[in-house]
XYZ file of N, CA, C and O in Angstrom:
428
model
N 85.615 -31.548 86.828
C 86.438 -30.972 87.964
C 87.765 -31.672 88.093
O 88.687 -31.091 87.977
N 87.673 -33.073 88.226
C 88.820 -33.893 88.346
C 89.721 -33.939 87.129
O 90.964 -33.721 87.099
N 89.050 -33.961 86.024
C 89.795 -33.896 84.676
C 90.526 -32.622 84.559
O 91.636 -32.522 84.122
N 89.924 -31.323 84.962
C 90.512 -30.134 84.921
C 91.828 -30.144 85.739
O 93.037 -29.682 85.279
N 91.652 -30.658 86.945
C 92.787 -30.705 87.812
C 93.965 -31.625 87.434
O 95.144 -31.182 87.464
N 93.652 -32.781 86.636
C 94.791 -33.614 86.337
C 95.393 -33.019 85.051
O 96.600 -33.180 84.990
N 94.624 -32.388 84.208
C 95.366 -31.748 82.985
C 95.946 -30.462 83.248
O 96.640 -29.996 82.277
N 95.938 -29.858 84.342
C 96.513 -28.590 84.767
C 97.921 -28.908 84.990
O 98.348 -29.286 86.011
N 98.815 -28.584 84.026
C 100.220 -28.885 84.129
C 100.958 -27.975 85.058
O 102.156 -28.292 85.608
N 100.359 -26.744 85.351
C 101.042 -25.729 86.090
C 100.929 -25.938 87.717
O 101.853 -25.644 88.440
N 99.814 -26.586 87.988
C 99.716 -26.800 89.490
C 100.451 -28.062 89.911
O 100.283 -29.168 89.511
N 101.333 -27.803 91.021
C 102.196 -28.981 91.587
C 101.500 -29.456 92.885
O 101.750 -30.512 93.328
N 100.642 -28.616 93.469
C 99.805 -28.930 94.682
C 98.387 -28.688 94.443
O 97.989 -27.635 93.792
N 97.600 -29.767 94.796
C 96.208 -29.729 94.560
C 95.502 -29.763 95.759
O 95.855 -30.623 96.585
N 94.609 -28.951 96.156
C 93.656 -28.777 97.321
C 92.233 -29.130 96.978
O 91.700 -28.304 96.279
N 91.773 -30.141 97.587
C 90.407 -30.429 97.193
C 89.574 -30.479 98.507
O 90.039 -31.309 99.443
N 88.485 -29.700 98.484
C 87.723 -29.604 99.778
C 86.436 -30.581 99.526
O 85.536 -30.236 98.734
N 86.328 -31.401 100.428
C 85.038 -32.293 100.694
C 84.660 -32.961 99.193
O 83.650 -32.750 98.842
N 85.432 -33.651 98.633
C 85.226 -34.364 97.469
C 84.065 -35.310 97.582
O 83.457 -35.468 96.338
N 83.791 -35.741 98.768
C 82.609 -36.596 98.842
C 81.301 -35.986 98.611
O 80.230 -36.576 98.332
N 81.222 -34.725 98.533
C 79.908 -33.934 98.361
C 79.984 -33.423 96.983
O 78.999 -32.676 96.601
N 80.795 -33.870 96.087
C 80.746 -33.425 94.723
C 79.807 -34.087 93.659
O 79.639 -33.724 92.829
N 79.129 -35.284 94.350
C 78.329 -36.042 93.386
C 78.984 -36.778 92.380
O 78.304 -37.019 91.426
N 80.190 -37.076 92.619
C 80.991 -38.022 91.685
C 81.366 -39.280 92.389
O 81.366 -39.430 93.533
N 81.974 -40.130 91.656
C 82.428 -41.430 92.098
C 83.694 -41.128 92.739
O 84.723 -40.914 92.058
N 83.716 -40.952 93.969
C 85.028 -40.469 94.704
C 86.209 -41.520 94.666
O 87.274 -40.987 94.386
N 85.777 -42.790 94.512
C 86.908 -43.862 94.426
C 87.544 -43.676 93.142
O 88.802 -43.560 93.089
N 86.834 -43.480 91.993
C 87.521 -43.290 90.739
C 88.303 -42.065 90.676
O 89.313 -41.988 90.134
N 87.667 -40.868 91.185
C 88.348 -39.624 91.219
C 89.743 -39.700 91.986
O 90.859 -39.264 91.628
N 89.698 -40.291 93.143
C 90.908 -40.476 93.852
C 91.923 -41.310 93.275
O 93.125 -41.075 93.178
N 91.580 -42.410 92.458
C 92.394 -43.176 91.789
C 93.161 -42.360 90.708
O 94.321 -42.535 90.470
N 92.437 -41.469 89.858
C 92.828 -40.753 88.949
C 93.883 -39.659 89.543
O 94.947 -39.434 88.905
N 93.577 -39.144 90.647
C 94.429 -38.202 91.232
C 95.789 -38.726 91.802
O 96.776 -38.085 91.756
N 95.644 -40.017 92.322
C 96.914 -40.748 92.568
C 97.964 -40.964 91.651
O 99.048 -41.113 91.888
N 97.315 -41.080 90.320
C 98.100 -41.336 89.349
C 99.031 -40.255 88.751
O 99.846 -40.390 87.976
N 98.709 -39.021 89.228
C 99.268 -37.889 88.684
C 100.452 -37.425 89.604
O 100.439 -37.791 90.886
N 101.618 -36.806 89.137
C 102.794 -36.483 89.898
C 102.516 -35.085 90.517
O 103.214 -34.120 90.089
N 101.684 -35.102 91.555
C 101.293 -33.772 92.164
C 101.004 -34.109 93.747
O 100.740 -35.345 94.045
N 101.215 -33.191 94.450
C 100.805 -33.303 95.913
C 99.417 -33.013 95.933
O 99.026 -31.957 95.580
N 98.668 -33.997 96.500
C 97.294 -33.836 96.720
C 96.871 -33.720 98.181
O 97.121 -34.645 98.973
N 96.144 -32.640 98.332
C 95.684 -32.499 99.774
C 94.215 -32.565 99.716
O 93.444 -31.635 99.043
N 93.611 -33.428 100.573
C 92.141 -33.483 100.545
C 91.596 -33.124 101.909
O 92.025 -33.768 102.970
N 90.621 -32.286 101.947
C 89.981 -31.819 103.186
C 88.698 -32.662 103.342
O 87.940 -32.638 102.380
N 88.605 -33.426 104.289
C 87.562 -34.396 104.516
C 87.298 -34.715 105.895
O 88.269 -34.666 106.776
N 86.097 -35.273 106.235
C 85.760 -35.844 107.571
C 85.429 -37.325 107.302
O 85.027 -38.134 108.175
N 85.527 -37.702 106.008
C 85.203 -39.054 105.663
C 86.270 -39.976 106.067
O 87.468 -39.775 105.549
N 86.156 -40.940 106.989
C 87.249 -41.824 107.477
C 87.924 -42.684 106.252
O 89.136 -42.823 106.308
N 87.199 -43.001 105.350
C 87.896 -43.823 104.204
C 88.695 -42.918 103.446
O 89.887 -43.306 103.041
N 88.326 -41.635 103.048
C 89.160 -40.826 102.442
C 90.390 -40.292 103.218
O 91.627 -40.268 102.786
N 90.176 -40.076 104.429
C 91.195 -39.623 105.529
C 92.371 -40.728 105.525
O 93.458 -40.161 105.737
N 92.020 -41.929 105.487
C 93.052 -42.978 105.677
C 93.749 -43.367 104.382
O 94.731 -43.985 104.405
N 93.167 -42.770 103.247
C 93.880 -42.987 101.920
C 95.375 -42.607 102.001
O 96.241 -43.131 101.407
N 95.643 -41.246 102.586
C 97.009 -40.814 102.551
C 97.702 -41.504 103.646
O 97.348 -41.986 104.640
N 99.073 -41.302 103.503
C 100.184 -41.903 104.357
C 100.043 -40.938 105.632
O 100.370 -41.357 106.737
N 99.708 -39.689 105.469
C 99.775 -38.750 106.625
C 98.368 -38.102 106.587
O 97.769 -37.774 105.691
N 97.860 -37.733 107.838
C 96.754 -36.850 108.104
C 97.164 -35.574 108.829
O 97.879 -35.642 109.802
N 96.846 -34.459 108.352
C 96.976 -33.263 109.100
C 95.807 -32.758 109.729
O 94.681 -32.768 109.293
N 95.886 -32.603 111.127
C 94.691 -32.223 111.838
C 94.821 -30.683 112.244
O 95.875 -30.226 112.567
N 93.745 -30.037 111.831
C 93.671 -28.719 112.045
C 92.760 -28.263 113.262
O 91.801 -28.884 113.570
N 93.296 -27.338 113.981
C 92.572 -26.768 115.185
C 92.926 -25.261 115.329
O 94.104 -24.993 115.280
N 91.879 -24.559 115.699
C 92.052 -23.141 116.057
C 92.743 -22.292 114.853
O 93.584 -21.543 115.089
N 92.571 -22.769 113.578
C 93.143 -22.037 112.518
C 94.614 -22.506 112.248
O 95.290 -21.890 111.322
N 94.973 -23.600 112.784
C 96.521 -24.011 112.626
C 96.593 -25.596 112.551
O 95.764 -26.176 112.835
N 97.812 -25.907 112.229
C 98.004 -27.413 112.323
C 98.377 -27.777 113.731
O 99.349 -27.197 114.344
N 97.519 -28.859 114.349
C 97.696 -29.164 115.568
C 98.651 -30.523 115.640
O 99.166 -30.825 116.639
N 98.368 -31.344 114.493
C 99.103 -32.735 114.623
C 99.261 -33.020 113.223
O 98.530 -32.609 112.246
N 100.347 -33.760 112.970
C 100.597 -34.556 111.651
C 100.604 -36.009 112.082
O 101.518 -36.507 112.800
N 99.685 -36.819 111.595
C 99.560 -38.209 112.067
C 99.981 -39.187 110.936
O 99.381 -39.015 109.779
N 100.832 -40.078 111.005
C 101.264 -41.089 110.169
C 100.298 -42.208 110.219
O 100.005 -42.775 111.355
N 99.796 -42.824 109.048
C 98.952 -44.017 109.254
C 99.677 -45.104 109.716
O 100.770 -45.346 109.301
N 99.023 -45.962 110.679
C 99.482 -47.095 111.034
C 99.150 -48.341 110.339
O 98.170 -48.232 109.502
N 99.764 -49.460 110.559
C 99.322 -50.709 109.972
C 97.907 -51.164 110.208
O 97.218 -51.577 109.443
N 97.568 -50.877 111.511
C 96.168 -51.051 111.919
C 95.238 -50.303 111.174
O 94.164 -50.656 110.787
N 95.474 -49.000 110.950
C 94.566 -48.059 110.149
C 94.593 -48.484 108.797
O 93.478 -48.386 108.148
N 95.663 -48.932 108.265
C 95.672 -49.638 106.763
C 94.728 -50.757 106.610
O 93.908 -50.880 105.620
N 94.621 -51.551 107.722
C 93.764 -52.710 107.668
C 92.338 -52.230 107.721
O 91.380 -52.638 107.089
N 91.992 -51.192 108.592
C 90.741 -50.679 108.666
C 90.318 -49.983 107.340
O 89.252 -49.952 107.076
N 91.313 -49.268 106.714
C 91.031 -48.658 105.386
C 90.483 -49.825 104.430
O 89.518 -49.535 103.723
N 91.055 -50.913 104.351
C 90.760 -52.010 103.469
C 89.185 -52.272 103.774
O 88.507 -52.707 102.810
N 88.925 -52.507 104.987
C 87.639 -52.782 105.375
C 86.535 -51.691 104.993
O 85.542 -52.011 104.385
N 86.989 -50.448 105.195
C 86.250 -49.292 104.877
C 85.958 -49.209 103.285
O 84.808 -48.904 102.757
N 87.007 -49.582 102.567
C 86.828 -49.600 101.123
C 85.909 -50.664 100.729
O 85.263 -50.358 99.594
N 85.939 -51.800 101.404
C 84.885 -52.824 100.976
C 83.586 -52.133 101.261
O 82.603 -52.570 100.420
N 83.256 -51.628 102.386
C 81.892 -51.047 102.732
C 81.597 -49.960 101.795
O 80.572 -50.052 101.191
N 82.462 -49.020 101.418
C 82.273 -48.117 100.485
C 81.884 -48.520 99.001
O 80.980 -47.968 98.403
N 82.645 -49.582 98.726
C 82.213 -50.310 97.317
C 80.804 -50.793 97.249
O 80.083 -50.582 96.369
N 80.365 -51.411 98.278
C 79.045 -51.921 98.497
C 78.135 -50.671 98.518
O 77.020 -50.772 97.740
N 78.447 -49.644 99.300
C 77.616 -48.491 99.118
C 77.446 -47.897 97.765
O 76.444 -47.512 97.234
N 78.648 -47.793 97.000
C 78.555 -47.297 95.582
C 77.763 -48.067 94.884
O 76.964 -47.549 93.890
N 77.649 -49.541 94.942
C 76.783 -50.358 94.196
C 75.424 -50.003 94.538
O 74.503 -49.977 93.558
N 74.998 -49.874 95.837
C 73.678 -49.529 96.122
C 73.310 -48.167 95.592
O 72.258 -48.115 94.971
N 74.159 -47.145 95.514
C 73.893 -45.901 94.909
C 73.566 -45.856 93.427
O 72.698 -45.258 92.870
N 74.437 -46.705 92.788
C 74.236 -47.016 91.324
C 72.978 -47.550 90.851
O 72.309 -47.148 89.950
N 72.605 -48.599 91.799
C 71.221 -49.166 91.546
C 70.044 -48.193 91.718
O 69.241 -48.214 90.916
N 70.283 -47.471 92.696
C 69.239 -46.380 92.991
C 69.245 -45.611 91.983
O 68.126 -45.059 91.397
N 70.263 -44.960 91.442
C 70.327 -44.006 90.371
C 69.714 -44.553 89.098
O 69.044 -43.818 88.176
N 69.822 -45.903 88.860
C 69.269 -46.405 87.491
C 67.766 -46.745 87.845
O 66.994 -47.290 86.830
N 67.223 -46.607 89.102
C 65.886 -46.847 89.205
C 65.420 -48.265 89.534
O 64.353 -48.733 89.294
N 66.487 -49.150 89.660
C 66.436 -50.565 89.938
C 66.031 -50.955 91.359
O 66.254 -49.934 92.376
N 65.629 -52.161 91.874
C 65.477 -52.476 93.044
C 66.716 -53.059 93.796
O 67.585 -53.594 93.108
N 66.967 -52.766 95.012
C 68.065 -53.129 95.800
C 67.753 -54.604 96.200
O 66.556 -54.921 96.613
N 68.773 -55.323 96.353
C 68.658 -56.768 96.742
C 69.825 -57.162 97.563
O 70.889 -56.501 97.482
N 69.801 -58.254 98.337
C 70.771 -58.726 99.061
C 72.036 -59.155 98.258
O 73.166 -59.209 98.856
N 71.871 -59.447 97.051
C 73.144 -59.930 96.259
C 74.090 -58.876 96.119
O 75.274 -59.041 95.796
N 73.768 -57.390 96.322
C 74.606 -56.398 96.132
C 75.508 -56.441 97.394
O 76.624 -55.780 97.351
N 75.324 -57.198 98.323
C 76.337 -57.284 99.670
C 77.438 -58.040 99.340
O 78.419 -57.992 100.041
N 77.446 -58.889 98.313
C 78.547 -59.843 97.941
C 79.713 -59.173 97.188
O 79.506 -58.225 96.445
């Protein structure tokens, strides 16, 4: 899915709904999407994904109710969330491989 989006030369705006539910490594997918010269709109309730963008659009009653610019404090929280997400991704990968989870994965 992400490869198709990146290779589509005609689309200048990309809308992705709930990428965290796609069963893919969302961090890598987002990195790839950020590298292309396109406007990427991600619909999500995931705080880590929501804070990746400089702006967040809040929808209410079928329309835009707010446009929020990310603050420096939110940027710091994003870095913390990314660290937590990385650890969760490591746990997920270990589980997928059928291996045992251990405390060393927290480092």
